[in-house]
Coordinates of C-alpha atoms (C1' of nucleotides) in Angstrom, one line a residue:
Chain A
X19 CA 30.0 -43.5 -6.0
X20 CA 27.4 -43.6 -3.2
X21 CA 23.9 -44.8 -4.0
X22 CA 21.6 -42.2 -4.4
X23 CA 17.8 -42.5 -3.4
X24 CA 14.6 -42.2 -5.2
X25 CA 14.1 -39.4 -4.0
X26 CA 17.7 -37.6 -5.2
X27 CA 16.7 -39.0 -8.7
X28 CA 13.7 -37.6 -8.7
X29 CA 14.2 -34.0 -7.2
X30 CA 17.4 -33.7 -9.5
X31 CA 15.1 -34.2 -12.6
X32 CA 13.0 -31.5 -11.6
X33 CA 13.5 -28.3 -13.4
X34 CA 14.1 -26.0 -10.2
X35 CA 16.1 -28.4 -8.4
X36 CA 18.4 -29.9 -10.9
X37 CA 21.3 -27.6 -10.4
X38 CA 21.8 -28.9 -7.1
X39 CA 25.2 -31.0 -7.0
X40 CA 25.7 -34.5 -5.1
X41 CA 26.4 -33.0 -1.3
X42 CA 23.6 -30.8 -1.6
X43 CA 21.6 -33.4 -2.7
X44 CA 22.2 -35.3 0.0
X45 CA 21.9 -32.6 2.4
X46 CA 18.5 -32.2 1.1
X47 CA 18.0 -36.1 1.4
X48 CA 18.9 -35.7 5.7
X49 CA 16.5 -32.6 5.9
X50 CA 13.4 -33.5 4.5
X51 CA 10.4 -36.0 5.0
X52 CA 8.0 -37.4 3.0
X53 CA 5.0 -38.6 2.9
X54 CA 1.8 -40.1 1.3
X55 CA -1.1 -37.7 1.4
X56 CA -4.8 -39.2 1.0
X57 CA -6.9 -37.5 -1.2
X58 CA -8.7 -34.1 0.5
X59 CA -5.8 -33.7 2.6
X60 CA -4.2 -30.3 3.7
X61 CA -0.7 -29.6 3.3
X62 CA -0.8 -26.4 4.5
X63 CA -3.6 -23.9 4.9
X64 CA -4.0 -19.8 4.4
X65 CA -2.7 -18.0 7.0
X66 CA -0.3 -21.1 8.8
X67 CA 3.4 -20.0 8.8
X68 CA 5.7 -21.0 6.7
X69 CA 7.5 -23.9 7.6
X70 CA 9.3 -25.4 4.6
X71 CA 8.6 -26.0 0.9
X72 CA 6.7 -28.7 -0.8
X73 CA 7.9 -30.9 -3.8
X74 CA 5.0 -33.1 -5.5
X75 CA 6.8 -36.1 -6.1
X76 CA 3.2 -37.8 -7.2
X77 CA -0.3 -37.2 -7.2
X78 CA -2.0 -33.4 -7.6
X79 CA -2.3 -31.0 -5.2
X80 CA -4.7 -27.9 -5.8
X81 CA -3.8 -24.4 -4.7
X82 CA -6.8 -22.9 -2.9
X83 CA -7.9 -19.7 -1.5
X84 CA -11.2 -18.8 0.2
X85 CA -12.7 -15.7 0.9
X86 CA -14.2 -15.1 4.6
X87 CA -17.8 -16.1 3.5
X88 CA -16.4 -19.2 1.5
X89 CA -16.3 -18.3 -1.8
X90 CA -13.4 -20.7 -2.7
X91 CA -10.8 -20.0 -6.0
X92 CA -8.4 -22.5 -7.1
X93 CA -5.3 -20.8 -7.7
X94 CA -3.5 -23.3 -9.5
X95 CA -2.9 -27.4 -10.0
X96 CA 0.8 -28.8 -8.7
X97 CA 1.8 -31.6 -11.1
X98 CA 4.4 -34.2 -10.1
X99 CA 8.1 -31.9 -10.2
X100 CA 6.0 -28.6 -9.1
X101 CA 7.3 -26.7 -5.7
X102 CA 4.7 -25.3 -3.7
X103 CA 5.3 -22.8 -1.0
X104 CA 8.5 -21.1 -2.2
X105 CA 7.0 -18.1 -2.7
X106 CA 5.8 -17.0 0.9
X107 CA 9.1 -18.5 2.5
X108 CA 10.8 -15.6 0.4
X109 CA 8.5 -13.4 1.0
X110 CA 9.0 -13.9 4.1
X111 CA 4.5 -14.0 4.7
X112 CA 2.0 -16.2 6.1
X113 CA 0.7 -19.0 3.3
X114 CA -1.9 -16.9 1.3
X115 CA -3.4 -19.9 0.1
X116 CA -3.8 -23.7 0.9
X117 CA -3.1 -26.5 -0.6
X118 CA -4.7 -29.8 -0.7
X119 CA -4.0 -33.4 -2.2
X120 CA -6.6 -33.9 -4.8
X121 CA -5.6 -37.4 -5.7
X122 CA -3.6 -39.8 -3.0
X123 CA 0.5 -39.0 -3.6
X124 CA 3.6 -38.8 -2.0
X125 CA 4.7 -34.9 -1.2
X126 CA 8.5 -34.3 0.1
X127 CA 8.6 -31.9 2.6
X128 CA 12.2 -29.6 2.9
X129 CA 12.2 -27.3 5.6
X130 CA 12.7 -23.4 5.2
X131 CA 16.1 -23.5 6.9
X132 CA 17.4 -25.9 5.0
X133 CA 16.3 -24.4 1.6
X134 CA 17.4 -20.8 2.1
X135 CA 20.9 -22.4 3.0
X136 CA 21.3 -23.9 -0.2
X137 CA 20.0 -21.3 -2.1
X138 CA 22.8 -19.2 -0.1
X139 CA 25.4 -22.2 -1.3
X140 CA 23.9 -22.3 -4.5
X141 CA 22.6 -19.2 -5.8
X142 CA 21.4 -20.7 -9.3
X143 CA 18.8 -22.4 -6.6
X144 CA 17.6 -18.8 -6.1
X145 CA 17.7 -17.9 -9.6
X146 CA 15.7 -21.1 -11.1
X147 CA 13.1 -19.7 -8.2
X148 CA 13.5 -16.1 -9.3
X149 CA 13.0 -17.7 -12.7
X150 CA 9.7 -19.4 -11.8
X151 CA 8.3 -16.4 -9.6
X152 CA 8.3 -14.2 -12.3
X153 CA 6.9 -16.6 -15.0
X154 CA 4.3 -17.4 -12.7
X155 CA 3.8 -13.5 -11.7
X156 CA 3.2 -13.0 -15.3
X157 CA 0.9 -15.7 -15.6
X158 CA -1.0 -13.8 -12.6
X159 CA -1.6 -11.1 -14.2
X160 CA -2.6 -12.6 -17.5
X161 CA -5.0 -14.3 -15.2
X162 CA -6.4 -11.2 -13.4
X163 CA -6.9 -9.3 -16.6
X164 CA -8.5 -12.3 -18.6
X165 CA -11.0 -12.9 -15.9
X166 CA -12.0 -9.0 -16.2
X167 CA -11.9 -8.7 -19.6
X168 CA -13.2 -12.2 -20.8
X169 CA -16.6 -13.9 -20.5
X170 CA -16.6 -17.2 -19.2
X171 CA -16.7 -19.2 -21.7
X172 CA -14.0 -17.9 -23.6
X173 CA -12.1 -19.1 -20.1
X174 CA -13.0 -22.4 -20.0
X175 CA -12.3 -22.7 -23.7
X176 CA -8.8 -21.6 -22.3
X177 CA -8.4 -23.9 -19.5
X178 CA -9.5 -26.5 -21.9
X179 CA -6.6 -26.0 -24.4
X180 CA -4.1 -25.4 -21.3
X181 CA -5.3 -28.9 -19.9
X182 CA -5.0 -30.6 -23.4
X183 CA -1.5 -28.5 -23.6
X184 CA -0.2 -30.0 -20.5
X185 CA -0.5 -33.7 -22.4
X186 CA -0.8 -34.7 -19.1
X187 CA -4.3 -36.0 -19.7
X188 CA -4.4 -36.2 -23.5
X189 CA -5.2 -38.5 -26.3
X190 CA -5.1 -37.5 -29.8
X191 CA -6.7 -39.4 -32.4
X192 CA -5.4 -40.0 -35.9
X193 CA -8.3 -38.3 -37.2
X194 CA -7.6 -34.9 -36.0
X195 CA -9.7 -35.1 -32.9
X196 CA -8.6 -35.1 -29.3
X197 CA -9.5 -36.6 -26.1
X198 CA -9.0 -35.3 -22.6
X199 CA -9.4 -36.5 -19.3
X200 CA -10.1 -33.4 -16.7
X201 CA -8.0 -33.9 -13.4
X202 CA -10.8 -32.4 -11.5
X203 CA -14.6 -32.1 -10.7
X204 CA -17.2 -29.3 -11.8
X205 CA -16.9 -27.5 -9.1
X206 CA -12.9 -27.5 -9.4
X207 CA -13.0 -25.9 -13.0
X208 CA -15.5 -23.5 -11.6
X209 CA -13.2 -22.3 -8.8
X210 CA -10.2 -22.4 -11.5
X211 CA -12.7 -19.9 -13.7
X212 CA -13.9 -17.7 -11.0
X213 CA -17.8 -18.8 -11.4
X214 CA -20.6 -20.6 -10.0
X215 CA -20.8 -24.6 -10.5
X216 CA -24.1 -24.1 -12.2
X217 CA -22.2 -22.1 -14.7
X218 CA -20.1 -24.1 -16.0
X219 CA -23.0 -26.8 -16.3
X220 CA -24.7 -24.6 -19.0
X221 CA -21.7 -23.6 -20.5
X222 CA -21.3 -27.5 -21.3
X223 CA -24.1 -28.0 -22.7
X224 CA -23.6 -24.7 -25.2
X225 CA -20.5 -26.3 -26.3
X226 CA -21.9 -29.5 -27.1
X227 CA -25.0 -28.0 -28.6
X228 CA -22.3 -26.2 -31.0
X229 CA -20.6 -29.3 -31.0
X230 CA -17.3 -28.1 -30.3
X231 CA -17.4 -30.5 -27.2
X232 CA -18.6 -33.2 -26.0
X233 CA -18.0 -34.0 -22.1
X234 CA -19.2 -37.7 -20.3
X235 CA -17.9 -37.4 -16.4
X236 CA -14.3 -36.0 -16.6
X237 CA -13.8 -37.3 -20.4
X238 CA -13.8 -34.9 -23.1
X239 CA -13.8 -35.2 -26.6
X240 CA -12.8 -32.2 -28.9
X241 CA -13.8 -33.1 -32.8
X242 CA -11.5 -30.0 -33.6
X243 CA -9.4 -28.6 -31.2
X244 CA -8.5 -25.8 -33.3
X245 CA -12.4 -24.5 -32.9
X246 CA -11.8 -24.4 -29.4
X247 CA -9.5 -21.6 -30.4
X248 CA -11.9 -20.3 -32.7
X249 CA -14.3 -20.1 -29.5
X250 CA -11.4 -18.1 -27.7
X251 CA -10.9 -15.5 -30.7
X252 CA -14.8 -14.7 -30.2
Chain B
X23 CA 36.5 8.6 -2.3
X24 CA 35.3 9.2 -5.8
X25 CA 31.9 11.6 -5.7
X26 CA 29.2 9.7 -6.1
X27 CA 25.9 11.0 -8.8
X28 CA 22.6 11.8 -8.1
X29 CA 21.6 8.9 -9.4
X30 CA 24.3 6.2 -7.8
X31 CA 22.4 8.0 -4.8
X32 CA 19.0 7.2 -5.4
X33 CA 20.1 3.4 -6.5
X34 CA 21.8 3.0 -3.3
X35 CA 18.5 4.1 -1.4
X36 CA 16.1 1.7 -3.3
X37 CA 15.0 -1.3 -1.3
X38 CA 16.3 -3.2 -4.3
X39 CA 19.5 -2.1 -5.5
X40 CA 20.9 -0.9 -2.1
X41 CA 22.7 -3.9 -1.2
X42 CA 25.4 -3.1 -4.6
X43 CA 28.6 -1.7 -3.9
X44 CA 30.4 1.1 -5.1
X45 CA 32.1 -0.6 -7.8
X46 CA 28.5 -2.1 -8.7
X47 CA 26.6 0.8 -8.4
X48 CA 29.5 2.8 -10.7
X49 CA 29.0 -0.1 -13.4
X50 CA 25.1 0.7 -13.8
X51 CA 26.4 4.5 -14.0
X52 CA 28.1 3.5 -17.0
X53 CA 25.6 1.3 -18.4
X54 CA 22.9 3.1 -17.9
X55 CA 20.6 5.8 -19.4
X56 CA 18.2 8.8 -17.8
X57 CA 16.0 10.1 -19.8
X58 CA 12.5 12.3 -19.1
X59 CA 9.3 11.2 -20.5
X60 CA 6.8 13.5 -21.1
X61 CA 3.2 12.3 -19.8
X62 CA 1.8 9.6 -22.0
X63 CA 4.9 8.9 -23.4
X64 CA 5.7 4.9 -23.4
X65 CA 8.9 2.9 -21.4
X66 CA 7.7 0.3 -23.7
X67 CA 4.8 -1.9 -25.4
X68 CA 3.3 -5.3 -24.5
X69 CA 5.0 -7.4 -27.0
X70 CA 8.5 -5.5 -27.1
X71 CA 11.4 -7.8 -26.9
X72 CA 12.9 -6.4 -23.2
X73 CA 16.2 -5.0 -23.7
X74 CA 16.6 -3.8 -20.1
X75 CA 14.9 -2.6 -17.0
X76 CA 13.7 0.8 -15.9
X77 CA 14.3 2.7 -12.8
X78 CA 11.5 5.4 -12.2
X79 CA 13.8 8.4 -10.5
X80 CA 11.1 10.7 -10.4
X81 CA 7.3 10.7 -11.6
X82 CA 4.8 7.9 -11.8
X83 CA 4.5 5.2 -14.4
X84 CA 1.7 2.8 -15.1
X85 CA 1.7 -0.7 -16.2
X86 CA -1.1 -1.4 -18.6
X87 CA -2.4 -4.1 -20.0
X88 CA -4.9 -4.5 -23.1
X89 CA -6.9 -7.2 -24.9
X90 CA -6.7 -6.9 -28.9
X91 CA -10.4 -5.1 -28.6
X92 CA -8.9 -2.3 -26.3
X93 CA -10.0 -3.1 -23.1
X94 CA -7.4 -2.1 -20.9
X95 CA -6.5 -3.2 -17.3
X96 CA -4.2 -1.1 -15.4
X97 CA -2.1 -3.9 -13.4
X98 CA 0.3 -1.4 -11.5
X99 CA 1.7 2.2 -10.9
X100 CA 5.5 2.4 -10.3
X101 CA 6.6 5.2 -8.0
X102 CA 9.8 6.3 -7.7
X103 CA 12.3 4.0 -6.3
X104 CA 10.2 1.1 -8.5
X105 CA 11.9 -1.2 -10.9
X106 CA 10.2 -2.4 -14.3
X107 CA 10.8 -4.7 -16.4
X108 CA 12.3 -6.9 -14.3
X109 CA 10.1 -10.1 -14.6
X110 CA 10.2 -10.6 -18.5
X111 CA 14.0 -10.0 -18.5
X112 CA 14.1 -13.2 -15.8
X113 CA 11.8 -15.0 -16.9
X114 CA 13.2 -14.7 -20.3
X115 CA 9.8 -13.6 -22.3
X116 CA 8.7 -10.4 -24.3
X117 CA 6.9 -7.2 -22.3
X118 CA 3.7 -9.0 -21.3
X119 CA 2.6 -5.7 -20.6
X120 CA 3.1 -1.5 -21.5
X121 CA 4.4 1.2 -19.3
X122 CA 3.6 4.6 -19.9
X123 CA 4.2 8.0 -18.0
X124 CA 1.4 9.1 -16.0
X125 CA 3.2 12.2 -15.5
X126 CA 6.5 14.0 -16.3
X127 CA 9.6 12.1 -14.4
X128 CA 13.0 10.9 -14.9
X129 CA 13.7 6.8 -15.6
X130 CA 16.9 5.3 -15.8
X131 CA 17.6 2.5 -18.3
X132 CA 19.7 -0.2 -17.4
X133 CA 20.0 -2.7 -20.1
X134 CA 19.5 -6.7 -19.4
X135 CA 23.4 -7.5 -20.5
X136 CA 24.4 -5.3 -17.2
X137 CA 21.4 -6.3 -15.1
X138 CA 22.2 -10.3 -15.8
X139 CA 26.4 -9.9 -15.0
X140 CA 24.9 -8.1 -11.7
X141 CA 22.9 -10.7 -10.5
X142 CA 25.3 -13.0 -11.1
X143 CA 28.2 -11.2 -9.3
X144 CA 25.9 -10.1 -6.5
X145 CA 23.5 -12.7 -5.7
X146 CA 21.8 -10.3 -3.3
X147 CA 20.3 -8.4 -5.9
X148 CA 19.1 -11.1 -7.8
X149 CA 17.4 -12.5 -4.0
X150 CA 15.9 -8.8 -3.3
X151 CA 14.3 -9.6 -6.8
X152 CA 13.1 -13.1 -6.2
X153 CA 11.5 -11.5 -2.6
X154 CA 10.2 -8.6 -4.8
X155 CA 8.7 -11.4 -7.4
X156 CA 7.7 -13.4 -4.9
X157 CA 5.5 -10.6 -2.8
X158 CA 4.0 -9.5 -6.3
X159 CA 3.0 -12.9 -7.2
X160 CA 1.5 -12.8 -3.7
X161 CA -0.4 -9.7 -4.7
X162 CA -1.5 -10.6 -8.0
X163 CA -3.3 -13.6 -6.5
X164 CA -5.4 -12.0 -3.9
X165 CA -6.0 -9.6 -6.9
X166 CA -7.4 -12.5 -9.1
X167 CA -9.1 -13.9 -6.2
X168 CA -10.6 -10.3 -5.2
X169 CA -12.0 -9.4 -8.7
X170 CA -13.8 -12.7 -9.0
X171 CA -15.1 -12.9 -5.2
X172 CA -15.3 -9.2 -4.5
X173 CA -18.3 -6.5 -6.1
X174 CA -16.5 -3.3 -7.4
X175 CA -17.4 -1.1 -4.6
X176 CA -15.6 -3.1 -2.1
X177 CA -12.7 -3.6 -4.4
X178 CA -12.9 0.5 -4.9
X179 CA -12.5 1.2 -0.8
X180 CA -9.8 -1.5 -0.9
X181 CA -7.7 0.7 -3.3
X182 CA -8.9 3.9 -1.5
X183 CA -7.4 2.5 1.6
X184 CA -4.4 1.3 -0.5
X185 CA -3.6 4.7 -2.0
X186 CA -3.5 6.3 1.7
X187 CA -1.4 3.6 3.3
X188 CA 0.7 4.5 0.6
X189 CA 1.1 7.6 2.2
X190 CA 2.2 9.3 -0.6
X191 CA -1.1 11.9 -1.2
X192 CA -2.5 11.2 1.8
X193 CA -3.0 14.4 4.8
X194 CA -4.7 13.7 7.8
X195 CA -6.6 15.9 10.0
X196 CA -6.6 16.3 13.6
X197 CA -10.0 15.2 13.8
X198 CA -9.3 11.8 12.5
X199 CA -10.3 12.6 8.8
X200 CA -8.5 11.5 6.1
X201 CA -7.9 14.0 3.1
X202 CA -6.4 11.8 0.4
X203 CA -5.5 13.0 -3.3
X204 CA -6.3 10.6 -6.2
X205 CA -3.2 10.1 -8.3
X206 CA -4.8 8.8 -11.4
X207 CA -7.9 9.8 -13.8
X208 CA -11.4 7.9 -13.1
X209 CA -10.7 5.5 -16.5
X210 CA -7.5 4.8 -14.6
X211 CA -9.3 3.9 -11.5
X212 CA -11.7 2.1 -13.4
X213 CA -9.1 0.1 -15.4
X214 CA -7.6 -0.8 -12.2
X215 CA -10.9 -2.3 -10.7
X216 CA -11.7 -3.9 -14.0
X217 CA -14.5 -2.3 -14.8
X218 CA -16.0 0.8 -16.9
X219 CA -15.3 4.5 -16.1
X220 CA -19.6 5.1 -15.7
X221 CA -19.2 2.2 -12.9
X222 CA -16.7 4.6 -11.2
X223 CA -19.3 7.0 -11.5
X224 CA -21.8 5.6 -9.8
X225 CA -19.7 3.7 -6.7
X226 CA -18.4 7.4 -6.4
X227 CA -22.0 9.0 -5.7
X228 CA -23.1 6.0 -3.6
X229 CA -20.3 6.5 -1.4
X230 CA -21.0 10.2 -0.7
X231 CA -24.6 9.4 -0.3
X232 CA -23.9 7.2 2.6
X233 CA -21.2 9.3 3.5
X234 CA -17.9 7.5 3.6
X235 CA -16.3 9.6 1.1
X236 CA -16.5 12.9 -0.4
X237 CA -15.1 13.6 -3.8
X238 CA -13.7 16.6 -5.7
X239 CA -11.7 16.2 -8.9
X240 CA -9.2 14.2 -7.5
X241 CA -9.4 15.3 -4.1
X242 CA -11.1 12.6 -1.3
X243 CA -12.4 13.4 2.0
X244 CA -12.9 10.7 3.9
X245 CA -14.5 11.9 7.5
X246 CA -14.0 8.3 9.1
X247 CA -11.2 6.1 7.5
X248 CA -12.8 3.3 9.5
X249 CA -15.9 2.8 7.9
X250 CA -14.2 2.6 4.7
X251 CA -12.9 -0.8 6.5
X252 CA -17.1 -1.7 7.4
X253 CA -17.4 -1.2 3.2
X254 CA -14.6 -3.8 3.3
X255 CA -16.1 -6.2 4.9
X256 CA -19.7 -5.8 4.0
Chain C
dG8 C1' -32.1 -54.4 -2.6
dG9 C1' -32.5 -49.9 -0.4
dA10 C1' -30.7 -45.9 2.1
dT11 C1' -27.3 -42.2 2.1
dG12 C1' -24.6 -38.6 0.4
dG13 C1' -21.7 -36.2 -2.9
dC14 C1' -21.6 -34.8 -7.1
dT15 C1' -24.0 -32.9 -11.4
dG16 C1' -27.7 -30.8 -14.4
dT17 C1' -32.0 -27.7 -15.0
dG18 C1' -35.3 -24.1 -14.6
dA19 C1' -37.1 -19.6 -12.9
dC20 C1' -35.8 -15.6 -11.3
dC21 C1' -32.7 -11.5 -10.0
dT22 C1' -28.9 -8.2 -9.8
dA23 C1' -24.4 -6.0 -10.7
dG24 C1' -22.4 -4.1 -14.1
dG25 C1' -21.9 -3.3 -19.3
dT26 C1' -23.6 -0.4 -23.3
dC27 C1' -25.1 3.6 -25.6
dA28 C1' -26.3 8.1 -25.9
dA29 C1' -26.9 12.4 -24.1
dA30 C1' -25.8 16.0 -20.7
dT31 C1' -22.5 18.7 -17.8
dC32 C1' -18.3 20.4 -16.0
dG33 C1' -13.6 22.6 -16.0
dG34 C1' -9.8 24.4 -18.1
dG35 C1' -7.2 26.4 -21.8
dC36 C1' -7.2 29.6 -25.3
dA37 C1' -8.3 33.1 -29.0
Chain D
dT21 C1' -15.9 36.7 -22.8
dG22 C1' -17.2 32.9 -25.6
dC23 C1' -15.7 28.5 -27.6
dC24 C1' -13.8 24.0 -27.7
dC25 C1' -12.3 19.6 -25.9
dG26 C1' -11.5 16.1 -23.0
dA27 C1' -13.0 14.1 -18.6
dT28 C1' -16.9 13.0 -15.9
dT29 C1' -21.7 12.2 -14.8
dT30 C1' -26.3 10.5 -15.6
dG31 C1' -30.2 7.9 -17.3
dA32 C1' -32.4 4.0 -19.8
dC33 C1' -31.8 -0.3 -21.1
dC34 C1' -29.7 -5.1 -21.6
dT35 C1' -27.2 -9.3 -20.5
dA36 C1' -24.0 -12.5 -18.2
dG37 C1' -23.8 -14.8 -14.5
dG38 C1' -25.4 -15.4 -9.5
dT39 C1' -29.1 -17.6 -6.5
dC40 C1' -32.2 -20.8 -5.0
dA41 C1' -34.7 -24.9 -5.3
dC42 C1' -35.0 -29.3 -6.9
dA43 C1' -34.2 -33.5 -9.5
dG44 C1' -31.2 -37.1 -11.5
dC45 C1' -27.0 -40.0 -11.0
dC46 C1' -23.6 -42.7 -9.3
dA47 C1' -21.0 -45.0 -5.7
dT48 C1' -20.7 -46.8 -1.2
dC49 C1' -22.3 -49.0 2.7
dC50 C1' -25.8 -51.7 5.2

DNA sequence: GGATGGCTGTGACCTAGGTCAAATCGGGCA
DNA sequence: TGCCCGATTTGACCTAGGTCACAGCCATCC
């Protein structure tokens, strides 16, 4: 039984690529690089061809897009096990977004060949993608009809409970209360909610004067989490 | 050679079903259902377990989306040759949105069971769906990203350019005007854009005062498709 | 320590679009 | 023809969130 790298161990963990056997594994192992990315770097950018996909073995990486005057919108936040870039190379389209390390990790780069011939060899590949796609396409338009039909703060109170969700950043405390840590800056959420920095400022400070919230840098504390639903159901 | 129906016809002309063969394509005859739905009539509800997909033959559907106070957001309009239904059934969740007949037309009902064993014979299919998913997804972005960077009247002469590359009601004229017929009602437009039919309203009488477009009913004359463009990018 | 620069919070003010209520228009129909 | 009804337009008014300008704060680097 050959040894199989880090790298094998982790991508067959992942939920997309875990249906992959030994060979293609391996085959992935020969056609791929990786490499550490420092925090603010670009993996790709909007508009760059697509070259290959791009697993997050560590770190986060933000999904950005920016309108011609700058306006920027964060698309979405790639976790450790996320694949980023799978959608234009089937889609056969430029990159519509970029992405960017927001905290130093280590991204493994396949490249577009190499992936559409295993999905060819291994059509559950494609169907874990197709699987993801349209999760994520609903999630799109869930998205694109919240931001139209919800007020702000009802979004944030959103993101919150997805961020807490995600345990990825959670602590709860035996008496009830719960305590967050927010992977990114003002400005981030703001681009995540589709408004202005100041924005979210003030919406701060009207959850802490309801006390629903209280926020110090990127740590928040949430007495009751289930008011922050309460918040969403206003 | 065994004839083949109208409808094992029009299958084997859509950009996604086309690459079944005749054995495939006489399996969905059998295991499928065409019905005609009156206008306003529903394919199915947000919240409906899916119990197949839906093949618009003939007509024009719309995909709808509301929030518990009725605010609805029109997310789509399938035309014939479209597919519904298709991203719940993969991604294994209820209707995340409703479809109703715009006007009278013919769909044909698959059901997931038959859908599924197709994929999974012919991997094609379930690839021309993952390319399908993945352009959507594509679309859906740019359409978060547009409805929190973009005002409404540039979002408006983005879909007025949409509906005539569509080509579907669009007539030009020899002297390089566009005469373009709307195919949905003003609250349609407006659910599309995300805001209020009065909105409409007004975008429509600015538009003819500065005399990019001229409207009747559903009729548009535009006298110089380019500066519809300019409203783009102002 | 002090300077520099990126985040963050605040206040004053403004505008796009929502809300509400009242016309107006067009078509179908008795 | 006159009436009714739904779709559309219009006007008056209001509010969420954008804009601009500036002030803390914190970390880093001399």
């Amino acid at each position: 039984m050959p040894a199989r790298s880090e790298r094998e161990i982790q991508l067959s963990a992942s939920e997309d690529w875990c249906v992959l056997n030994e060979v293609d594994l391996s085959q992935v192992e020969q056609h791929s690089v990786e490499r550490l990315y420092q925090t603010g770097e670009a993996l790709f950018r909007e508009g760059d061809a697509v070259k290959g996909v791009y697993y997050v073995q560590s770190g986060l990486v933000g999904v950005r897009k920016a309108d011609p005057y700058g306006n920027p919108t964060l698309l979405k936040l790639a976790w450790p096990g996320d694949t980023l870039g799978y959608r234009p190379l089937l889609a056969n389209q430029c990159h519509r977004a970029s992405a960017e390390a927001f905290r130093k990790g280590v991204v493994c780069f396949v490249d577009s060949k190499t992936v559409l011939q295993l999905i060819e060899a291994t059509p559950a590949l494609g169907l874990n993608f197709l699987k993801r796609a349209a999760k994520e396409l609903g999630d799109a338009e869930q998205r694109f009809h919240d931001s139209v039909t919800l007020d702000m703060r009802t979004r944030f109170a959103h993101l919150l409970l997805v961020m807490q969700q995600q345990q990825k950043y959670v602590r709860g405390d035996s008496d009830g209360s719960a305590e967050l840590l927010l992977p990114i800056s003002r400005s981030d959420i703001a681009a995540m909610l589709g408004v202005r920095r100041e924005t979210v400022s003030r919406a701060i400070r009207v959850l802490e004067e309801s006390g629903v919230a209280y926020f110090s840098q990127r740590q928040v504390l949430v007495p009751d989490p289930a008011s922050l639903t309460k918040t969403l159901i206003r």
